[in-house]
mmCIF file of C-alpha atoms in Angstrom:
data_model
loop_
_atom_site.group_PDB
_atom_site.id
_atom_site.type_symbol
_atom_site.label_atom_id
_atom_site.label_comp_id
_atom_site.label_asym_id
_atom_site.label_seq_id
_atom_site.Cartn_x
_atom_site.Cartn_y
_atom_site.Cartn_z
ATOM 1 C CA UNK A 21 -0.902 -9.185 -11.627
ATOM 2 C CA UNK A 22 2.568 -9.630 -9.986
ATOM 3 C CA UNK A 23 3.973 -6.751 -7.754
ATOM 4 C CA UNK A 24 6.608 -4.445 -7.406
ATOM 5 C CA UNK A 25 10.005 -6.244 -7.425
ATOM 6 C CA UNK A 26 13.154 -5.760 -5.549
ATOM 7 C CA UNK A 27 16.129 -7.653 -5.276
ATOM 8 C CA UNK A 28 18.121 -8.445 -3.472
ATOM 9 C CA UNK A 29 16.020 -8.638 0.034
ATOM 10 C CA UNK A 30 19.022 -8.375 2.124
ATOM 11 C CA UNK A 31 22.326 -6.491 1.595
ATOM 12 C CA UNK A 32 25.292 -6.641 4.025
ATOM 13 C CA UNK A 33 28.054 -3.940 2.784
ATOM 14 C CA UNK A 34 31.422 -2.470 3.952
ATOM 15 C CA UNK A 35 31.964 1.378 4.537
ATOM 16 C CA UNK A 36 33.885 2.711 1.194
ATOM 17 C CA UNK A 37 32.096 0.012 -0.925
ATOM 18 C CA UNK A 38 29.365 0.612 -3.267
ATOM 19 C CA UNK A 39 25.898 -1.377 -4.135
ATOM 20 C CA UNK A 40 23.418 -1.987 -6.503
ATOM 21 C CA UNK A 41 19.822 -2.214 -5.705
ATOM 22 C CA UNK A 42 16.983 -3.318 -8.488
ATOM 23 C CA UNK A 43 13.379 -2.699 -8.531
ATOM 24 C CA UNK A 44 10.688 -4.323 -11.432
ATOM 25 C CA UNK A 45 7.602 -2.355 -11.532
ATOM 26 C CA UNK A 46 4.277 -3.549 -11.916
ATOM 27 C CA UNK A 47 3.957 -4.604 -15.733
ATOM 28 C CA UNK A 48 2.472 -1.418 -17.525
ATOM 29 C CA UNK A 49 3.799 1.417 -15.367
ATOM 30 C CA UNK A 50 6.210 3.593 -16.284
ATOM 31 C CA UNK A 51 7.339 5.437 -13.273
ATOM 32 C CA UNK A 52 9.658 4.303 -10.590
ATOM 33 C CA UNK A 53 10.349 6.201 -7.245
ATOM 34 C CA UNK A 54 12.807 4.868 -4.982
ATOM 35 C CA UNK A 55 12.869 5.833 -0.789
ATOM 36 C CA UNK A 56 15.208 5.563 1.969
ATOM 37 C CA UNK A 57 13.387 5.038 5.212
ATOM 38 C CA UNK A 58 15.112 5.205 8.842
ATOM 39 C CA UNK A 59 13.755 4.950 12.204
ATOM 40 C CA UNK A 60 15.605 8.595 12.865
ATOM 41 C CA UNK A 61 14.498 10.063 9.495
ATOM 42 C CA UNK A 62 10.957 8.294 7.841
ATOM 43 C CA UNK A 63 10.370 8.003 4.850
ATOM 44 C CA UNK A 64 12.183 9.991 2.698
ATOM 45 C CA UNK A 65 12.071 10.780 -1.091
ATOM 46 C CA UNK A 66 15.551 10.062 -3.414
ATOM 47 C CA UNK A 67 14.338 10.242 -7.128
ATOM 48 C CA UNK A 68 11.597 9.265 -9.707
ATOM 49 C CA UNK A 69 12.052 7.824 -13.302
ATOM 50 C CA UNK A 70 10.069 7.971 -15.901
ATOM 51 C CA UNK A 71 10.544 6.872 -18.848
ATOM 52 C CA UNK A 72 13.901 6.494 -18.389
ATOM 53 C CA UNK A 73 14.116 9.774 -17.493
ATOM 54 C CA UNK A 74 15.043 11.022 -14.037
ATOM 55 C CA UNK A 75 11.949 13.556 -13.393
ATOM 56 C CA UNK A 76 12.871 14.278 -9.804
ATOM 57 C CA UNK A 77 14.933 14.353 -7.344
ATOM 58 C CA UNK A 78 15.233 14.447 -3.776
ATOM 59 C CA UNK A 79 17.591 16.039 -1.157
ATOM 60 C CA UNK A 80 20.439 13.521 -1.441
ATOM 61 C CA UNK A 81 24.026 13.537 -2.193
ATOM 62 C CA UNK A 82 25.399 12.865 -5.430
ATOM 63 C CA UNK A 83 26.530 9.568 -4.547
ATOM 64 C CA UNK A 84 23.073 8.133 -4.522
ATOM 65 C CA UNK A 85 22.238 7.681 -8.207
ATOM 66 C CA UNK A 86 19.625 5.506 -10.221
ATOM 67 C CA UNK A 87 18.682 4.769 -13.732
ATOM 68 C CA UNK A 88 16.050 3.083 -15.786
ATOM 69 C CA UNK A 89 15.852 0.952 -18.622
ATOM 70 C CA UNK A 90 13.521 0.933 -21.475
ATOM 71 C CA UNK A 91 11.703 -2.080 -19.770
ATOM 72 C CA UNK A 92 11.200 0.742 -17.098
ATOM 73 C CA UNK A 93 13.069 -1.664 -14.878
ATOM 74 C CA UNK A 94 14.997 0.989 -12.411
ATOM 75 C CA UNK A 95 18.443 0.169 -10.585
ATOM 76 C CA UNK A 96 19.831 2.695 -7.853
ATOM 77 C CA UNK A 97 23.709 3.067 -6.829
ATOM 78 C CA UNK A 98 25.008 4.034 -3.656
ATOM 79 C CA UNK A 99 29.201 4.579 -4.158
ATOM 80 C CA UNK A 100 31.340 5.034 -1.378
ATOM 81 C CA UNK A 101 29.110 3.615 1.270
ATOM 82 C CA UNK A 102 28.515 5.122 4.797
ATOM 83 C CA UNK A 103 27.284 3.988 8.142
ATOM 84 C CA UNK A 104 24.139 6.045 8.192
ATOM 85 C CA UNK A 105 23.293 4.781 4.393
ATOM 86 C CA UNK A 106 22.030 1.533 6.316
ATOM 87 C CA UNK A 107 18.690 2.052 6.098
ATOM 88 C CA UNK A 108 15.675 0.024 4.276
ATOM 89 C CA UNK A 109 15.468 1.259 0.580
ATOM 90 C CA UNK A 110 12.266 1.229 -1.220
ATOM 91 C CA UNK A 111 11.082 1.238 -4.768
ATOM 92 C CA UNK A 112 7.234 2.553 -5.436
ATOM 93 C CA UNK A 113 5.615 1.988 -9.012
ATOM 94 C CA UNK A 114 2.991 3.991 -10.834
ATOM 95 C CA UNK A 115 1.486 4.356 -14.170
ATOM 96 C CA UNK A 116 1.593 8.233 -13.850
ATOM 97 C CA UNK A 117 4.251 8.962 -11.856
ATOM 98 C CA UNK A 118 5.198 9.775 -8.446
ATOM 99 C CA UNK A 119 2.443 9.580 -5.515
ATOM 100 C CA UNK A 120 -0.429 8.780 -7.758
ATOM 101 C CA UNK A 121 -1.693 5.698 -6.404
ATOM 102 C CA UNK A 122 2.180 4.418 -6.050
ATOM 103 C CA UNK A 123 2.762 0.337 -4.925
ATOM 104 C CA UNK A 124 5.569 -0.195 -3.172
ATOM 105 C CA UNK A 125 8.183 -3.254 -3.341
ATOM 106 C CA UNK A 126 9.306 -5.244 0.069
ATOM 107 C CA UNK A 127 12.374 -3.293 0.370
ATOM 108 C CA UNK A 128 15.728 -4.000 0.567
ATOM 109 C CA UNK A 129 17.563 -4.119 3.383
ATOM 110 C CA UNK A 130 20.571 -2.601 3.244
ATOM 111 C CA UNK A 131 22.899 -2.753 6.141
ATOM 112 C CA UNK A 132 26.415 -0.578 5.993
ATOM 113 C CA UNK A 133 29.214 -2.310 8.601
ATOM 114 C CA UNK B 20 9.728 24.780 4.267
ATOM 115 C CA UNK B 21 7.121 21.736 3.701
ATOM 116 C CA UNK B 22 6.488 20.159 6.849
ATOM 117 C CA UNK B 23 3.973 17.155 7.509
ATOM 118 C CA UNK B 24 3.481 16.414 10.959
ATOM 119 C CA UNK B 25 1.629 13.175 12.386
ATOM 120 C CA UNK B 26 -0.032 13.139 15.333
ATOM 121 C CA UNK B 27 -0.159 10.743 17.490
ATOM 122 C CA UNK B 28 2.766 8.974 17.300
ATOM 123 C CA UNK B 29 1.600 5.737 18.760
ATOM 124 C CA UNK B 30 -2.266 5.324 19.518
ATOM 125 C CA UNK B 31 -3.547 2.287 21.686
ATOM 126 C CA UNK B 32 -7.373 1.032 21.119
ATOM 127 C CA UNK B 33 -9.290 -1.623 22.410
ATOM 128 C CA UNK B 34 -11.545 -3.129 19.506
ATOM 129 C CA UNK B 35 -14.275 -1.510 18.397
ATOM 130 C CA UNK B 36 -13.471 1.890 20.053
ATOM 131 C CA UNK B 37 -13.215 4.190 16.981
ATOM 132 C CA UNK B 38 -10.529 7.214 16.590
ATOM 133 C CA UNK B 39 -9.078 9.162 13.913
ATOM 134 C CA UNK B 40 -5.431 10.091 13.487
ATOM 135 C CA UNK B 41 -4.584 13.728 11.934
ATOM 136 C CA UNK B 42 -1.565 14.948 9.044
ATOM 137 C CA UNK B 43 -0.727 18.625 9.026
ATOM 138 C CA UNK B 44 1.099 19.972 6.154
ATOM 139 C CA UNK B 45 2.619 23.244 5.412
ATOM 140 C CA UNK B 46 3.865 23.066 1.721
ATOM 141 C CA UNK B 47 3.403 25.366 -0.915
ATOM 142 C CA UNK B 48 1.446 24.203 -4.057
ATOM 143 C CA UNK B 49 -0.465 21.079 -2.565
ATOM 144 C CA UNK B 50 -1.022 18.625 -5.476
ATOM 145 C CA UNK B 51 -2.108 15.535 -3.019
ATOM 146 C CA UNK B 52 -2.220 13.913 -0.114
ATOM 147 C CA UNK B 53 -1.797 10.560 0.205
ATOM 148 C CA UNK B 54 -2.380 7.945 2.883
ATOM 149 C CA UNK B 55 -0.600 4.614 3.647
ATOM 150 C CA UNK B 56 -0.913 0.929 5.881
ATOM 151 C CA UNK B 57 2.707 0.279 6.339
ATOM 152 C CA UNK B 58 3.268 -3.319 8.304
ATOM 153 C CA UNK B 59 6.684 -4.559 9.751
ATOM 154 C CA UNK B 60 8.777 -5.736 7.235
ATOM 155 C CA UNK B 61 6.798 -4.800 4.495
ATOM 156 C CA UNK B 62 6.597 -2.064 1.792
ATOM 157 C CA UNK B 63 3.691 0.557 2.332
ATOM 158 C CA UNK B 64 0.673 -0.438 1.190
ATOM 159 C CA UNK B 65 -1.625 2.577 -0.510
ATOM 160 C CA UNK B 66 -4.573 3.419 0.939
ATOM 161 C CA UNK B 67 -6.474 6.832 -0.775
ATOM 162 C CA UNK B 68 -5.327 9.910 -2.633
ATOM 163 C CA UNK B 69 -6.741 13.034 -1.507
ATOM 164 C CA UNK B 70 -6.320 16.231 -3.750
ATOM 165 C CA UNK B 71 -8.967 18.946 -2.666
ATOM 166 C CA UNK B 72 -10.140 20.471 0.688
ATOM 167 C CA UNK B 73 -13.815 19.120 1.328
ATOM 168 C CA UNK B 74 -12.822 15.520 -0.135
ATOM 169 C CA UNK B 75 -13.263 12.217 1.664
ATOM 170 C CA UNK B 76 -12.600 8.900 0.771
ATOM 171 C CA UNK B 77 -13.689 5.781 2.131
ATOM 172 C CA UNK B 78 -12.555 1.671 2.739
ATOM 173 C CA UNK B 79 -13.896 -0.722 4.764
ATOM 174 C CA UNK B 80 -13.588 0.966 8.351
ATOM 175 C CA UNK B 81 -10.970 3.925 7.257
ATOM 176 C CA UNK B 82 -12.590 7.481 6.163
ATOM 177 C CA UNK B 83 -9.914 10.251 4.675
ATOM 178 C CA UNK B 84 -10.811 13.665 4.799
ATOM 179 C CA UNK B 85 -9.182 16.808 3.911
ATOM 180 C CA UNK B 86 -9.434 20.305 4.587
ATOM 181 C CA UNK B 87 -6.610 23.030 3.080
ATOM 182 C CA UNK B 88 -4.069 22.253 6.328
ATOM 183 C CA UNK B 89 -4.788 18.671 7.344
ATOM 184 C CA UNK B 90 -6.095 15.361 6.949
ATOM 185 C CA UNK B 91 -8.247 13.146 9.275
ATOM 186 C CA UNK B 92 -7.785 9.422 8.961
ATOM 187 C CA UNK B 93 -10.857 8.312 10.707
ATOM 188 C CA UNK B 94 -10.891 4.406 11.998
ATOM 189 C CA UNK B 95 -14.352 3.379 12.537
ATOM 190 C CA UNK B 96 -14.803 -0.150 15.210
ATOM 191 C CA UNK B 97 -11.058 -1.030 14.324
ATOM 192 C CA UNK B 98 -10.317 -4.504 14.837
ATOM 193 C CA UNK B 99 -6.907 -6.350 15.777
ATOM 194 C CA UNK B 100 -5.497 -6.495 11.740
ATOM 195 C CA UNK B 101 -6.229 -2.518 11.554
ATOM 196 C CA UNK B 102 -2.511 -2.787 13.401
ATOM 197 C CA UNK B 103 -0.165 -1.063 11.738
ATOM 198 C CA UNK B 104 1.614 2.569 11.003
ATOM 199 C CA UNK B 105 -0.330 5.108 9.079
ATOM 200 C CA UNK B 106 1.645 7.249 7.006
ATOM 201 C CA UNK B 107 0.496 10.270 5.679
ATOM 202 C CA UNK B 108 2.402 12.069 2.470
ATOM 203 C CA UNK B 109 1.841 15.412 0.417
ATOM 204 C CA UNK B 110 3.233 15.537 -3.328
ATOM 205 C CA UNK B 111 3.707 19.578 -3.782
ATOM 206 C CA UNK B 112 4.510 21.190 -7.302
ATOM 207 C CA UNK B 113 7.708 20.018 -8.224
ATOM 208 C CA UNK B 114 6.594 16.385 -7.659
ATOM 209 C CA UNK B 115 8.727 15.711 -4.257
ATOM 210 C CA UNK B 116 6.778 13.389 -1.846
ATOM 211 C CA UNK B 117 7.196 14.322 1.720
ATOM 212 C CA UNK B 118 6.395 11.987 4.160
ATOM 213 C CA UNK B 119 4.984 11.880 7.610
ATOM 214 C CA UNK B 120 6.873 10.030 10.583
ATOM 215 C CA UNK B 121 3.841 7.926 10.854
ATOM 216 C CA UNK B 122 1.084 6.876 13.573
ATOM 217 C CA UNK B 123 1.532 3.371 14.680
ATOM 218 C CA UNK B 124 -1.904 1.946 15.925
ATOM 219 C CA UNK B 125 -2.357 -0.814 18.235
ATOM 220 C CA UNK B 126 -5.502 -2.713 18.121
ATOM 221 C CA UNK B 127 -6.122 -5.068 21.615
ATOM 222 C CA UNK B 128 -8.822 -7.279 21.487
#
């Protein structure tokens, strides 16, 4: 059974510019959560879909945004990049939704210059 | 506000010298609590949901318990590839996930 999915591994980005990270679940599951994790700040929470819904949300400006598609493939946006948005982003997967035995992608690495 | 707190932050064992690292939480409306392996480089890997006081959970060499403020993550004879960071998380009613910094666990041989 293949993974969680993200692409791409690696992301080098200007300040101002924007970027889009994808994540495929694990065939089957319907909800996708997606983290930012720092070495200042942890792991920290930015939204859940499900269903192509957006269920939840964490404490994060509006110009962190995500959507998914009816193959519950999820993509997240980050417009008007800043310095402190470098950070590794993570996607988790789960067939019920957020926390419930979620399986988490490699990451992307998203660095902000 | 919900708070998880890990202690230690870093804990050093030789092999086979067991240990348990703890989670704290204050939230309001506990609905789990959830333990992870995270490895450099890599994604968290999950390790056992938790959802009522009194519950424990076992793998291999790691034992979760839980009792209505905190969580034990008990490491029984680790061995070198137990390395990693533990992260500890509590879902609370409206679904957010909060997540602990973390214990990162050194196993020498």
């Amino acid at each position: 059974k293949a993974g969680v999915t993200q692409t791409p591994r690696y992301l080098i980005k200007t300040r101002g510019q924007q970027v889009t990270l994808s994540c495929s679940p694990i065939s089957g599951h319907r909800s996708v959560s997606w983290y930012q994790q720092t070495p200042g700040q942890g792991l920290q929470f930015l939204f859940e879909y499900f269903s192509e819904t957006q269920r939840n949300k964490g404490n994060f400006p509006g110009r962190f945004s995500g959507r998914q598609f009816s193959n519950s493939r999820s993509e997240m946006n980050v417009s008007t990049l800043e310095l402190g948005d470098s950070a590794l982003y993570l996607c988790a997967s789960s067939a019920q939704g957020a926390g419930t035995e979620a399986f988490f992608g490699q990451g992307t690495r998203l660095t902000v210059v | 506000e919900d708070q998880v707190t890990q202690s230690p932050e870093a804990l050093r064992l030789q092999e086979g010298e067991s240990s348990s690292l703890n989670c704290s939480y204050t939230v309001s409306g506990l609905r789990g609590l959830f333990w992870y392996r995270q490895d450099p480089g890599k994604g968290p890997e999950f390790l056992f949901t938790l959802y009522s006081a009194g519950e424990e959970k076992e793998k291999e060499r790691l034992k979760a318990t839980l009792t209505k403020k905190e969580s034990f993550l008990h490491i029984t004879a680790p061995k070198p590839e137990d390395s990693a960071t533990y992260l500890c998380a509590v879902q609370v009613d409206n679904n957010d996930m909060r997540f602990g910094a973390g214990t990162r666990l050194t196993v020498k041989p």
